[in-house]
Short mmCIF file of C-alpha atoms in Angstrom, two decimals:
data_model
loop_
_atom_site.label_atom_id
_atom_site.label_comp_id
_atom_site.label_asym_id
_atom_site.label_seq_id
_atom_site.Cartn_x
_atom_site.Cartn_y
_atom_site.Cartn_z
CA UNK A 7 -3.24 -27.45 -12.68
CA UNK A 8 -0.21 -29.77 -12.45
CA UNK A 9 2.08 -30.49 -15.88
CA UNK A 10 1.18 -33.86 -15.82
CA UNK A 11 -1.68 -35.90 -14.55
CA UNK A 12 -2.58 -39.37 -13.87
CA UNK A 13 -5.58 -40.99 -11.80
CA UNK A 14 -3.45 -42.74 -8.95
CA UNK A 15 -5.78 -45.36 -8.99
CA UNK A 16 -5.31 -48.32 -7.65
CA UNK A 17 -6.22 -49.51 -10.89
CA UNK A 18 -7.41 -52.97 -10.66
CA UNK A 19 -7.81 -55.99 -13.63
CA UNK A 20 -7.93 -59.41 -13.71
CA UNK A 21 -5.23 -61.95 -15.38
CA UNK A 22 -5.69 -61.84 -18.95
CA UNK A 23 -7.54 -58.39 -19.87
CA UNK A 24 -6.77 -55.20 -21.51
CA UNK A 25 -5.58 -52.17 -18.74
CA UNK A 26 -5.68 -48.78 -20.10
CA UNK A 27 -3.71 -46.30 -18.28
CA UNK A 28 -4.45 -42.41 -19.21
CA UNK A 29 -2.28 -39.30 -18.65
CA UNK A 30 -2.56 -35.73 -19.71
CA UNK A 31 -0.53 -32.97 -19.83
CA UNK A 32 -0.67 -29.19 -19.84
CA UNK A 33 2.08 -27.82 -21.88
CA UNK A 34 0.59 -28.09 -25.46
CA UNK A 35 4.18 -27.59 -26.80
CA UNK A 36 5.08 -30.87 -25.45
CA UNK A 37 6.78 -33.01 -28.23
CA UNK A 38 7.84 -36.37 -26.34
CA UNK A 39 6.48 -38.24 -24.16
CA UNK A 40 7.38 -41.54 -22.26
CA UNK A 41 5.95 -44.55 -20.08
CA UNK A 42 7.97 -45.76 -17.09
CA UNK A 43 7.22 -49.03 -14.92
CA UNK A 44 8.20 -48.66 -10.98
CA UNK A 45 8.41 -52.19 -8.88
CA UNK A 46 7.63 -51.16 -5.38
CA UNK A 47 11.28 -50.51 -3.92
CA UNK A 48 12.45 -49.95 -7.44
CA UNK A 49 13.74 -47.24 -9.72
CA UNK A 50 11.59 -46.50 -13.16
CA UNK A 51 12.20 -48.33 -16.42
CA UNK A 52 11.11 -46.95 -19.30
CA UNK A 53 8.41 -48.96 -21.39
CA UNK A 54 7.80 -46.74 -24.17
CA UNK A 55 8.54 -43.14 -26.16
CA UNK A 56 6.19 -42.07 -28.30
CA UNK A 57 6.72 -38.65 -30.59
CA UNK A 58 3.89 -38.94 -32.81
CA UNK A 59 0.13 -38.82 -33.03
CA UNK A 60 -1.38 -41.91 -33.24
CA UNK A 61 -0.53 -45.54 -31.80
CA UNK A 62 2.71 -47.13 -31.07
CA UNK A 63 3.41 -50.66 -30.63
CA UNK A 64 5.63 -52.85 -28.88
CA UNK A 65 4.92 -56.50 -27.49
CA UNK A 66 2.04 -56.38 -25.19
CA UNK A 67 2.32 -52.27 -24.70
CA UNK A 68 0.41 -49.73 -27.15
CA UNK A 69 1.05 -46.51 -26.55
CA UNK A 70 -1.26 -43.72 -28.03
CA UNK A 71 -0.97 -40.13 -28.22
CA UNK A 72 -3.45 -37.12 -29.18
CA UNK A 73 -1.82 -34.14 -29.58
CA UNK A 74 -4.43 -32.02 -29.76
CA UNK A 75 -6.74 -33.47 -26.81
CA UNK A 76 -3.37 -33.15 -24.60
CA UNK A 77 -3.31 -36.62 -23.18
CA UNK A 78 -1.11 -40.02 -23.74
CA UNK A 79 -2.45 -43.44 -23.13
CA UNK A 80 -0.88 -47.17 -22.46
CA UNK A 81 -3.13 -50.18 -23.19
CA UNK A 82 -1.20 -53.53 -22.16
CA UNK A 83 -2.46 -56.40 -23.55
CA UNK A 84 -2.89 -60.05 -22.11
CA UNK A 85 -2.12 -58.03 -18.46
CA UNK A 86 -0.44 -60.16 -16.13
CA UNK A 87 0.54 -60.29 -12.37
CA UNK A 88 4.24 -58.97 -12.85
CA UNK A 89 2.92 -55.94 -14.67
CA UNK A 90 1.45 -55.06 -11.19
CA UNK A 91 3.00 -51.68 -10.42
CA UNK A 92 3.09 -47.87 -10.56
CA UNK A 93 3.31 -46.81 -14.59
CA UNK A 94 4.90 -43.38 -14.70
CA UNK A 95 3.49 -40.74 -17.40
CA UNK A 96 6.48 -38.50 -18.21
CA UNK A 97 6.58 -35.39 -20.92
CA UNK A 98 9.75 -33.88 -21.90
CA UNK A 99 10.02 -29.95 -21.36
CA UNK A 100 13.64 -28.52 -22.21
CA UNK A 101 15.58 -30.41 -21.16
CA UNK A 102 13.66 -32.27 -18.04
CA UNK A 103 11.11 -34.80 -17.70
CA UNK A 104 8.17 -33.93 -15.79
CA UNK A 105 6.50 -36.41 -14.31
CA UNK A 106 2.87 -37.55 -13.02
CA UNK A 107 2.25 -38.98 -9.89
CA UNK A 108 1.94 -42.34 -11.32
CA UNK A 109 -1.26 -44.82 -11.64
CA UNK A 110 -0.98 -47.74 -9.82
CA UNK A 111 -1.65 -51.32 -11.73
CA UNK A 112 -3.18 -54.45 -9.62
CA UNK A 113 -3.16 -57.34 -12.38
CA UNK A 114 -5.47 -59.79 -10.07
CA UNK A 115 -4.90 -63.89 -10.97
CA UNK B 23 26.83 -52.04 -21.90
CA UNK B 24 26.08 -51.22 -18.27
CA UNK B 25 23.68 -49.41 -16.77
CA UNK B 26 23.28 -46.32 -14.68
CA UNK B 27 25.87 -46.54 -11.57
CA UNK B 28 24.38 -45.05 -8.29
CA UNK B 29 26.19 -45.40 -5.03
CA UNK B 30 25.59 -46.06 -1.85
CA UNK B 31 22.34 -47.69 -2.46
CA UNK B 32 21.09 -46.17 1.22
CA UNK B 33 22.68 -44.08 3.66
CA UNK B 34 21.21 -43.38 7.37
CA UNK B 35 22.32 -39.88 8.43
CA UNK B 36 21.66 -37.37 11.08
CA UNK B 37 19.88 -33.91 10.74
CA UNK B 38 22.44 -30.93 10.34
CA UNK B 39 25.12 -33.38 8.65
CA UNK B 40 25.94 -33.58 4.78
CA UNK B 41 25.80 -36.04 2.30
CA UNK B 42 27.25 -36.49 -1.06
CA UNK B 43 25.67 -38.97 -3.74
CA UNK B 44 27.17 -40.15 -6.99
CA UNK B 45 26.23 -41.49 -10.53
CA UNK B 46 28.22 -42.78 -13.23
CA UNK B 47 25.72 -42.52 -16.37
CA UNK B 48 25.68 -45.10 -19.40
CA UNK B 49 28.92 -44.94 -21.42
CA UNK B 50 28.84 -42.07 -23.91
CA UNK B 51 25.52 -40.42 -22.23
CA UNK B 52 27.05 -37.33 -22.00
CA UNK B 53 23.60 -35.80 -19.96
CA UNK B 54 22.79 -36.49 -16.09
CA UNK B 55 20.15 -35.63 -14.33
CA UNK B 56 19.35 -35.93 -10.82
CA UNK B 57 15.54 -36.86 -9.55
CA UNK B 58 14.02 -36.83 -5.96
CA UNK B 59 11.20 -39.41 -5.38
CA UNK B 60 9.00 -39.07 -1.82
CA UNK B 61 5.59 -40.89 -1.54
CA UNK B 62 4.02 -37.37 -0.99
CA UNK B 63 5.17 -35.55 -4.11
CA UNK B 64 6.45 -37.85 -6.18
CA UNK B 65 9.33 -37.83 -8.65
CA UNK B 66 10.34 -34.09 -8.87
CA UNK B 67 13.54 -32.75 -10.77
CA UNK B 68 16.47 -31.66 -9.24
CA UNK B 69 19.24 -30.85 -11.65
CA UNK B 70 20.21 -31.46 -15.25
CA UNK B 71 23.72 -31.64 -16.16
CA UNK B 72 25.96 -31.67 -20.05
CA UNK B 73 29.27 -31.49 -20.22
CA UNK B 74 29.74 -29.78 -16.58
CA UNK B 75 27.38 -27.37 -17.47
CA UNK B 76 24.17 -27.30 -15.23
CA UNK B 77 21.40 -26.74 -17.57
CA UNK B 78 18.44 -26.90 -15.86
CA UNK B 79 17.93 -26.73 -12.12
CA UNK B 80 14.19 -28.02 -10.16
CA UNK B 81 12.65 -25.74 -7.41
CA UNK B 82 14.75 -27.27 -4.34
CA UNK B 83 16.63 -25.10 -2.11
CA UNK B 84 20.68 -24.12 -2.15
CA UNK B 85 21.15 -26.97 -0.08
CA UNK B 86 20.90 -29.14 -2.85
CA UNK B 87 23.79 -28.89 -5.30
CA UNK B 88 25.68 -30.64 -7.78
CA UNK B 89 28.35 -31.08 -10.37
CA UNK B 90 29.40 -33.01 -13.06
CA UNK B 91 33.14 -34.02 -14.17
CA UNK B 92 34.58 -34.52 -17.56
CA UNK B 93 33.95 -38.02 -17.65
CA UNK B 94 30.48 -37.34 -17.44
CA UNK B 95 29.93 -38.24 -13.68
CA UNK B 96 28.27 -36.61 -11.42
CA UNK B 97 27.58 -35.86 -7.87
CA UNK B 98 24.70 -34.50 -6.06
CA UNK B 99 26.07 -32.79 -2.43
CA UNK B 100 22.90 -31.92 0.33
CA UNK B 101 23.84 -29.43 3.39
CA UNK B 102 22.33 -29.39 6.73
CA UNK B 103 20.00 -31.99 5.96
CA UNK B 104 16.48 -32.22 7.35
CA UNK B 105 14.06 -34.64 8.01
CA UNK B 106 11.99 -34.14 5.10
CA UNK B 107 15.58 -34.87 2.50
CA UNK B 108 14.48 -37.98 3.81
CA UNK B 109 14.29 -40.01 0.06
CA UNK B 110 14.97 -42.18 -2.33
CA UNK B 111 17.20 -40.09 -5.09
CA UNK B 112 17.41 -41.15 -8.05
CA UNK B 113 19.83 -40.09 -10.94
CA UNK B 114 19.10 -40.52 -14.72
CA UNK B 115 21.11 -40.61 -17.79
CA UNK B 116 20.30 -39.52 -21.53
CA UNK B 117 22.23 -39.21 -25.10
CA UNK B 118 23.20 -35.60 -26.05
CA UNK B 119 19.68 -35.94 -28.70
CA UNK B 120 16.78 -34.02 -26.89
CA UNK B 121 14.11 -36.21 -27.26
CA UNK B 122 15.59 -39.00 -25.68
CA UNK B 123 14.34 -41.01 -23.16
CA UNK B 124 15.67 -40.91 -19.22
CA UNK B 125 17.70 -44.59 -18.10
CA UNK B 126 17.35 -44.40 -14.24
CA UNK B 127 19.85 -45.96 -11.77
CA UNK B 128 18.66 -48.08 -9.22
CA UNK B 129 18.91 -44.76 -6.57
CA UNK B 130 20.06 -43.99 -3.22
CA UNK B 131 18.02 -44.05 -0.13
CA UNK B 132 18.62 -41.49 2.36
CA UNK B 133 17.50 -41.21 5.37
CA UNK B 134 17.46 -38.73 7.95
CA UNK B 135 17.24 -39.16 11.18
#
Protein backbone atom coordinates (compact mmCIF):
# COMPACT_ATOMS: atom_id res chain seq x y z
CA UNK A 1 0.00 0.00 0.00
CA UNK A 2 1.71 3.30 -0.90
CA UNK A 3 1.77 6.41 1.90
CA UNK A 4 -0.17 8.40 -0.20
CA UNK A 5 -2.67 7.85 -2.93
CA UNK A 6 -4.37 9.68 -5.59
CA UNK A 7 -6.47 8.44 -8.75
CA UNK A 8 -4.09 9.81 -11.61
CA UNK A 9 -6.97 10.50 -13.50
CA UNK A 10 -7.07 12.44 -16.14
CA UNK A 11 -9.71 14.07 -14.38
CA UNK A 12 -11.84 15.90 -16.73
CA UNK A 13 -14.61 19.07 -16.11
CA UNK A 14 -15.99 21.58 -17.98
CA UNK A 15 -15.48 25.59 -17.54
CA UNK A 16 -17.43 26.63 -14.69
CA UNK A 17 -18.07 23.41 -12.37
CA UNK A 18 -17.02 22.09 -9.12
CA UNK A 19 -13.69 19.43 -9.42
CA UNK A 20 -13.15 17.37 -6.45
CA UNK A 21 -9.81 15.91 -6.14
CA UNK A 22 -9.41 12.97 -3.36
CA UNK A 23 -6.25 11.63 -1.65
CA UNK A 24 -5.66 9.24 1.16
CA UNK A 25 -3.04 8.34 3.19
CA UNK A 26 -1.77 5.46 5.29
CA UNK A 27 0.05 6.73 8.23
CA UNK A 28 -2.88 7.50 10.67
CA UNK A 29 -0.38 9.61 12.73
CA UNK A 30 -0.24 12.02 9.98
CA UNK A 31 -0.89 15.61 11.35
CA UNK A 32 -0.41 17.96 8.15
CA UNK A 33 -1.21 17.76 5.08
CA UNK A 34 -0.83 19.98 1.88
CA UNK A 35 -2.13 20.59 -1.84
CA UNK A 36 0.43 21.45 -4.53
CA UNK A 37 -0.40 22.63 -8.26
CA UNK A 38 2.30 21.37 -11.03
CA UNK A 39 2.13 23.30 -14.66
CA UNK A 40 3.44 20.76 -17.06
CA UNK A 41 7.31 21.71 -17.17
CA UNK A 42 6.89 23.29 -13.79
CA UNK A 43 7.91 22.86 -10.18
CA UNK A 44 4.87 22.46 -7.41
CA UNK A 45 3.23 25.41 -5.69
CA UNK A 46 1.55 24.90 -2.81
CA UNK A 47 -2.33 25.72 -2.78
CA UNK A 48 -3.26 24.80 0.58
CA UNK A 49 -2.23 23.30 4.35
CA UNK A 50 -4.72 22.05 6.21
CA UNK A 51 -4.06 20.68 10.08
CA UNK A 52 -7.47 20.20 11.15
CA UNK A 53 -10.59 18.14 10.67
CA UNK A 54 -13.05 19.68 8.82
CA UNK A 55 -13.04 22.29 5.79
CA UNK A 56 -10.66 24.96 4.94
CA UNK A 57 -11.19 27.80 2.74
CA UNK A 58 -9.39 29.97 0.54
CA UNK A 59 -10.67 31.76 -2.77
CA UNK A 60 -11.94 29.21 -5.11
CA UNK A 61 -9.98 26.11 -3.15
CA UNK A 62 -11.72 24.13 -0.12
CA UNK A 63 -9.75 21.86 1.32
CA UNK A 64 -11.27 19.09 3.62
CA UNK A 65 -9.81 16.65 5.85
CA UNK A 66 -11.15 13.43 7.83
CA UNK A 67 -8.91 12.26 10.14
CA UNK A 68 -10.34 9.32 10.97
CA UNK A 69 -11.42 8.00 7.33
CA UNK A 70 -7.56 8.75 6.38
CA UNK A 71 -8.15 10.83 3.31
CA UNK A 72 -7.86 14.77 2.28
CA UNK A 73 -9.93 16.34 -0.39
CA UNK A 74 -9.72 19.72 -2.71
CA UNK A 75 -12.98 21.00 -4.25
CA UNK A 76 -12.17 24.15 -6.58
CA UNK A 77 -14.88 26.12 -7.31
CA UNK A 78 -15.91 28.05 -10.60
CA UNK A 79 -12.90 25.57 -12.26
CA UNK A 80 -11.26 27.17 -15.00
CA UNK A 81 -8.81 26.35 -17.91
CA UNK A 82 -5.54 27.58 -16.07
CA UNK A 83 -6.32 25.31 -13.16
CA UNK A 84 -5.62 22.51 -15.76
CA UNK A 85 -2.78 20.56 -14.18
CA UNK A 86 -1.38 17.83 -11.92
CA UNK A 87 -2.62 18.71 -8.04
CA UNK A 88 -0.13 17.07 -5.72
CA UNK A 89 -1.52 15.38 -2.34
CA UNK A 90 1.37 15.67 0.14
CA UNK A 91 1.37 14.46 4.09
CA UNK A 92 4.06 15.44 6.34
CA UNK A 93 5.97 12.47 8.16
CA UNK A 94 9.06 13.71 10.34
CA UNK A 95 10.42 15.77 8.81
CA UNK A 96 9.58 14.90 4.89
CA UNK A 97 6.72 15.26 2.70
CA UNK A 98 5.51 12.27 1.08
CA UNK A 99 3.91 12.62 -1.82
CA UNK A 100 1.12 10.98 -4.20
CA UNK A 101 1.50 10.50 -7.64
CA UNK A 102 -0.63 13.38 -8.43
CA UNK A 103 -4.29 13.59 -10.19
CA UNK A 104 -4.31 15.22 -13.23
CA UNK A 105 -7.03 18.24 -13.82
CA UNK A 106 -8.46 18.92 -17.57
CA UNK A 107 -10.75 22.14 -16.97
CA UNK A 108 -12.49 21.81 -20.65
CA UNK A 109 -13.93 25.51 -22.11
CA UNK B 1 11.31 38.29 -0.53
CA UNK B 2 12.64 35.87 -3.14
CA UNK B 3 12.03 32.63 -3.80
CA UNK B 4 13.77 29.31 -3.83
CA UNK B 5 17.20 29.70 -5.96
CA UNK B 6 18.01 26.51 -8.04
CA UNK B 7 20.83 26.51 -10.52
CA UNK B 8 21.53 25.44 -13.57
CA UNK B 9 18.01 25.11 -14.62
CA UNK B 10 19.21 21.88 -16.96
CA UNK B 11 22.37 20.26 -17.45
CA UNK B 12 23.09 17.50 -20.33
CA UNK B 13 25.76 15.10 -19.02
CA UNK B 14 27.34 11.85 -19.87
CA UNK B 15 27.01 8.44 -18.01
CA UNK B 16 30.00 7.79 -15.52
CA UNK B 17 30.52 11.72 -15.01
CA UNK B 18 29.37 13.81 -11.84
CA UNK B 19 27.25 16.52 -11.26
CA UNK B 20 26.75 18.94 -8.52
CA UNK B 21 23.33 20.95 -8.06
CA UNK B 22 22.66 23.90 -5.81
CA UNK B 23 19.82 25.74 -3.89
CA UNK B 24 19.74 28.84 -2.05
CA UNK B 25 16.39 28.48 0.13
CA UNK B 26 14.05 31.54 1.13
CA UNK B 27 15.83 33.97 3.46
CA UNK B 28 15.70 32.76 7.07
CA UNK B 29 14.36 29.06 5.99
CA UNK B 30 16.84 27.52 7.84
CA UNK B 31 15.51 23.70 6.38
CA UNK B 32 16.34 22.29 2.73
CA UNK B 33 15.30 19.52 1.28
CA UNK B 34 16.12 17.95 -1.87
CA UNK B 35 13.25 16.07 -4.16
CA UNK B 36 13.64 13.83 -7.32
CA UNK B 37 10.66 13.98 -9.79
CA UNK B 38 10.60 11.15 -12.88
CA UNK B 39 7.28 10.54 -14.79
CA UNK B 40 7.54 6.84 -13.57
CA UNK B 41 7.74 7.33 -9.82
CA UNK B 42 7.01 10.54 -9.19
CA UNK B 43 8.24 13.04 -6.63
CA UNK B 44 10.33 10.90 -4.16
CA UNK B 45 12.58 12.39 -1.26
CA UNK B 46 16.05 12.60 -1.31
CA UNK B 47 17.51 14.44 1.62
CA UNK B 48 16.46 16.81 4.36
CA UNK B 49 18.84 19.22 5.68
CA UNK B 50 18.91 21.97 9.23
CA UNK B 51 21.59 23.71 10.10
CA UNK B 52 24.23 21.29 8.22
CA UNK B 53 22.80 18.55 9.83
CA UNK B 54 21.22 15.88 7.45
CA UNK B 55 18.12 14.85 9.11
CA UNK B 56 16.41 12.69 7.07
CA UNK B 57 17.75 10.84 4.05
CA UNK B 58 15.11 9.00 1.03
CA UNK B 59 15.93 5.41 -0.21
CA UNK B 60 18.47 6.51 -3.13
CA UNK B 61 21.80 5.07 -3.35
CA UNK B 62 25.44 6.57 -1.98
CA UNK B 63 25.71 8.15 -5.16
CA UNK B 64 23.47 10.69 -4.19
CA UNK B 65 24.80 13.03 -1.51
CA UNK B 66 24.58 16.32 -0.13
CA UNK B 67 25.42 19.11 2.22
CA UNK B 68 24.36 22.16 3.51
CA UNK B 69 26.54 25.38 4.56
CA UNK B 70 26.00 27.85 7.29
CA UNK B 71 24.16 30.13 5.29
CA UNK B 72 21.68 27.65 4.82
CA UNK B 73 22.60 26.57 1.18
CA UNK B 74 22.86 23.57 -0.05
CA UNK B 75 24.17 21.28 -2.62
CA UNK B 76 23.14 17.99 -3.87
CA UNK B 77 26.52 16.07 -5.57
CA UNK B 78 25.50 12.62 -7.92
CA UNK B 79 28.55 10.11 -8.81
CA UNK B 80 28.85 7.97 -11.77
CA UNK B 81 25.65 8.92 -13.05
CA UNK B 82 23.33 6.63 -14.99
CA UNK B 83 20.77 6.86 -17.34
CA UNK B 84 17.95 6.47 -15.12
CA UNK B 85 19.44 9.98 -12.74
CA UNK B 86 18.00 11.18 -15.75
CA UNK B 87 15.40 14.02 -13.90
CA UNK B 88 14.09 16.93 -13.06
CA UNK B 89 15.43 17.66 -9.23
CA UNK B 90 13.88 19.70 -7.40
CA UNK B 91 14.93 21.36 -4.02
CA UNK B 92 12.47 22.73 -1.35
CA UNK B 93 12.70 25.08 1.46
CA UNK B 94 10.75 25.27 4.93
CA UNK B 95 10.83 27.48 8.35
CA UNK B 96 12.51 25.68 11.32
CA UNK B 97 8.33 25.04 12.58
CA UNK B 98 7.48 21.32 11.65
CA UNK B 99 4.34 21.63 10.19
CA UNK B 100 5.23 23.90 7.65
CA UNK B 101 4.62 23.74 4.25
CA UNK B 102 7.51 22.87 1.39
CA UNK B 103 8.32 26.29 -1.18
CA UNK B 104 9.84 24.47 -4.25
CA UNK B 105 12.43 26.05 -6.64
CA UNK B 106 11.83 25.99 -10.10
CA UNK B 107 14.44 22.64 -10.33
CA UNK B 108 17.16 21.41 -12.37
CA UNK B 109 16.88 19.15 -15.29
CA UNK B 110 19.43 16.61 -15.74
CA UNK B 111 19.97 14.64 -18.23
CA UNK B 112 22.01 11.77 -18.92
CA UNK B 113 23.13 10.73 -21.81
Amino acid sequence: QKEVEQNSGPLSVPEGAIASLNCTYSDRGSQSFFWYRQYSGKSPELIMSIYSNGDKEDGRFTAQLNKASQYVSLLIRDSQPSDSATYLCAVKRGNKLVFGAGTILRVKS
Amino acid sequence: KAGVTQTPRYLIKTRGQQVTLSCSPISGHRSVSWYQQTPGQGLQFLFEYFSETQRNKGNFPGRFSGRQFSNSRSEMNVSTLELGDSALYLCASSPITGDAPLHFGNGTRLTVT
